Each structure stands twice: as structure tokens, then as C-alpha cells.
Amino acid sequence: MRTLAFDGRMGAAGDMLLGALLAAGADREALSPVEDALAIEYAVSEVDRCGIAATRVEVLLTDAETDSDGSHDNSGGDAGHSHEHTHGDGHDHPHSHSHEHTHDDGHDHTPAEGHGPSRTYAEVVELVEEMDLPKAVRTDALAIFEILGEAEASVHGTDLDDTHFHEVGADDAIADIVGACLLLDDLDAERVVTTPLATGGGSVEMSHGTYPVPTPAVVEIAERADWSLQGGPIDRELLTPTGAAILAHVADGTESLPSLDIDASGYGAGGWDLDDRPNVLRAMVGDGAGRLRRDEITVLETNVDDVPPEVLGDLQRSLAEVGARDVSIVPTTMKKSRPGHIVKVICRPEDAERVARRLAEATGTLGVRESGAGHRWVADREYETVVVSVDGEEFEVTVKIASDTDGTVFDVSTEYDDAAAVADATGLPVREVMQRAERMVSR
């Protein structure tokens, strides 16, 4: 499986993702739909970060008009006002002035950060829908903006459509997000993963005041993401809302880099030039083996010594009604050598309180404890209906197929109830029915 892996130990920002994707082999020309739609260009350069050669991407305005006070206006933007924007260093900085860059075309170009219109969520959606993008890229970009919009709405207590993107509604942030989706589409990875993302530390100035790192929007996004956060390693904001939202949509979390037969790798540079560590995001592309899927769980347990067997036998059905994934009952010896049972229940974290209450009601236990398990590794499961013929009569039987994320099948098993029904109708042993059904599976 072609896999793209990010090393998140120095966080991530939108332009760092752009640089990393280009350095890992994505085509610069893939970004042209954004340059055609917005008055911006992507300036790509090679920089040094603590001895690491990295790709730096800056989003520059191409048709800004300079006002008499030296500020820049872009298509009705509110120049002269202080805007927050995200540098590749991960910081959101308020700016009320501009810097110009002279390029080979002889024209002065202004960084798009802090300039141009600041839009609502609905306005951003309309703009992206009007861009000439591949369908999959448009879908991904809109999904990322929805993640950002929901995070902002949750933080500020507003409705999604009315949410105003103070930090991510300007041209530079749109260029980061749509550009990242275009480069990801060009790399054509079947799977994207990231190690835990460093947030940095300290505090950051934003339009609503001073906030500790990670910022409220990043925390909201992380709650929706598969990957995890880790603090540090420096007191600067390393993970921005834009970077977090892109990775929340496209990347699965992994505790360490997966086994890869690497085809290409590269580094996307942040804006900080630190003395003791490279401010870069590393990306690696290669073939990786399939894996089991990570499933967040809670394990609940209780010990009982006075529950009738009929009640214990019904726990699987009763607890499943309120969200239990699995129920195990293990005989044990309790105090004063009394025989008893340990009831263990696997459920989703969000179902834990409801399952614990049903367990207490059903058994009369005085306490339910939560064990330390936080996740399990599970196979992807598909169900296939096959037709088993017995003496000219046909029966439908459901077969469960277990595979890893690469589609490699490692178990095929017949649903027992279906096999038992066929056995009752034909006189064949259940085992024979199961074997016949499993031989019929198409893979």
C-alpha cells in the first residue's frame, strides 16, 4: 500500500505541509488551479534549517494595489486593519503592515498573510466550489473547512454558516488548504499517517486575546482527529488550526513511523530558524504493509458473586442494547472463597457511562471500574452472502471476512446461526455447512 507518513515532532502548519509534499515528490504544477482562481502565487524556495535542506512555500499576492499609507488592498480587503495569520513557524501574528518580495519577474510581491478579505464559512465554501478542481480535491477541501468551521463555531458559540474565519478565511489560508489537497491528490497515496503532533507551548496573541498553546481551535480539532497531541518541545505555537484541520481529515494516527520501503522523502520548512533543532515537517512516501485498524475503547469490569446464571447469560444481549461491543464472563474465587464471576465489557468511550449503568442495574453490583485500556487493534470486517447447495436445494449463508487495511484477508468465518439453520433443514453437520460456505467466498 502506497503510504505517506508525516513526522509530527515539530508540529505542522499549512505552508509546512505544502513544502513537505513538494519535497516528497508532488508536482508544483498541481497548484495552478489556486493561482488561477486567486490573486496569489506560491513562491517555492530551498532553505536551511539547522543543517537540513528544506522546501519553503510562501503565498504571495500578485495584484495588490498599494495605498498612500503603504498598506495593500486586495479586492476589497480591509487593509490597514490588524489580521491574524499563520506563519510556517506555527505562530499566528497580528500584522497591520506589509513586506514586499522582489522575484525574477521584476515585480514586487506582498505576502498574502494578513492581507485580503476575511470571509465567513459560507463565503469560503462558495469560493472553493467555484474553483476548477478535481471532484475529490474539492470534496477534501470542503471537508477540511467544515472541520475548521465546526471548531470555530464550538469555541465561539456560533452557528456554522455564520462563523467568521478570523485566521483562516483569507487568501493565504485558502491557498494552504486547497493547495495541500491538490498536492495530496498528485502524490496519490492510498494511506496517510502521522506520528503524534507537537503543539509547542507558551501562549499566543490572537484576535480575541492571549491564549495558551495549544489554542482552543486546535484542541477542538484534535478531539475529532485520529492522531494524538504532545506538548513541547519549545514554547512556541507549533501546530496551527490550518495544519491540524488538514491532518485531521487526511491522516490516521500512529505512535511511531510505520515500516516503509521508502520511495521519496523531504522536509517542509517553517518560518522559525531555531538554534538547536530544525523547524521542519518531514514527509516520507513508500510502500507499507497493511495493518489492523485502531479502535478507541473503554473496558469496564465488575466482580459479582450473587447473580443468577440466567441473568449472566442475558448480559450479552442486555448490554449490547446500550452500546457494548463485547462481553466476557470469567469464573473466579472471591473473598471467603466464595465462587463468583468477573464481568468484562468492551465499549466505546462515549458509551461507557450508559453501559456501566445498565451493568449495575442488571447485576446489582455496587461498583463498576474502568481499566487502563485505551484502544484495541481490530480487523476490517466485510460480510458476503453465499449460496450453499444441498441435494439441489439452495440456502443463503452469511460469511464474515476479516482483512487488514491493505485488503489482505486473514480469516473467513461463517455466521453460526445461518449455518445452524441450514444444518437443521438438511441434516448436515453444522461444521460441514460452515466449510462449504467458506469455500464459496470469492476471495
XYZ file of N, CA and C in Angstrom, residues 95 107 127 130 346:
15
model
N -0.751 41.589 12.108
C 0.027 42.489 11.271
C -0.857 43.621 10.789
N 8.733 42.178 -10.456
C 7.652 42.813 -9.723
C 7.813 42.575 -8.231
N -16.515 30.063 -2.537
C -15.300 30.310 -3.299
C -14.668 29.002 -3.763
N -16.431 27.236 -6.593
C -16.277 27.874 -7.901
C -14.921 27.601 -8.532
N -16.388 -4.443 26.760
C -15.701 -3.515 25.857
C -16.751 -2.625 25.212
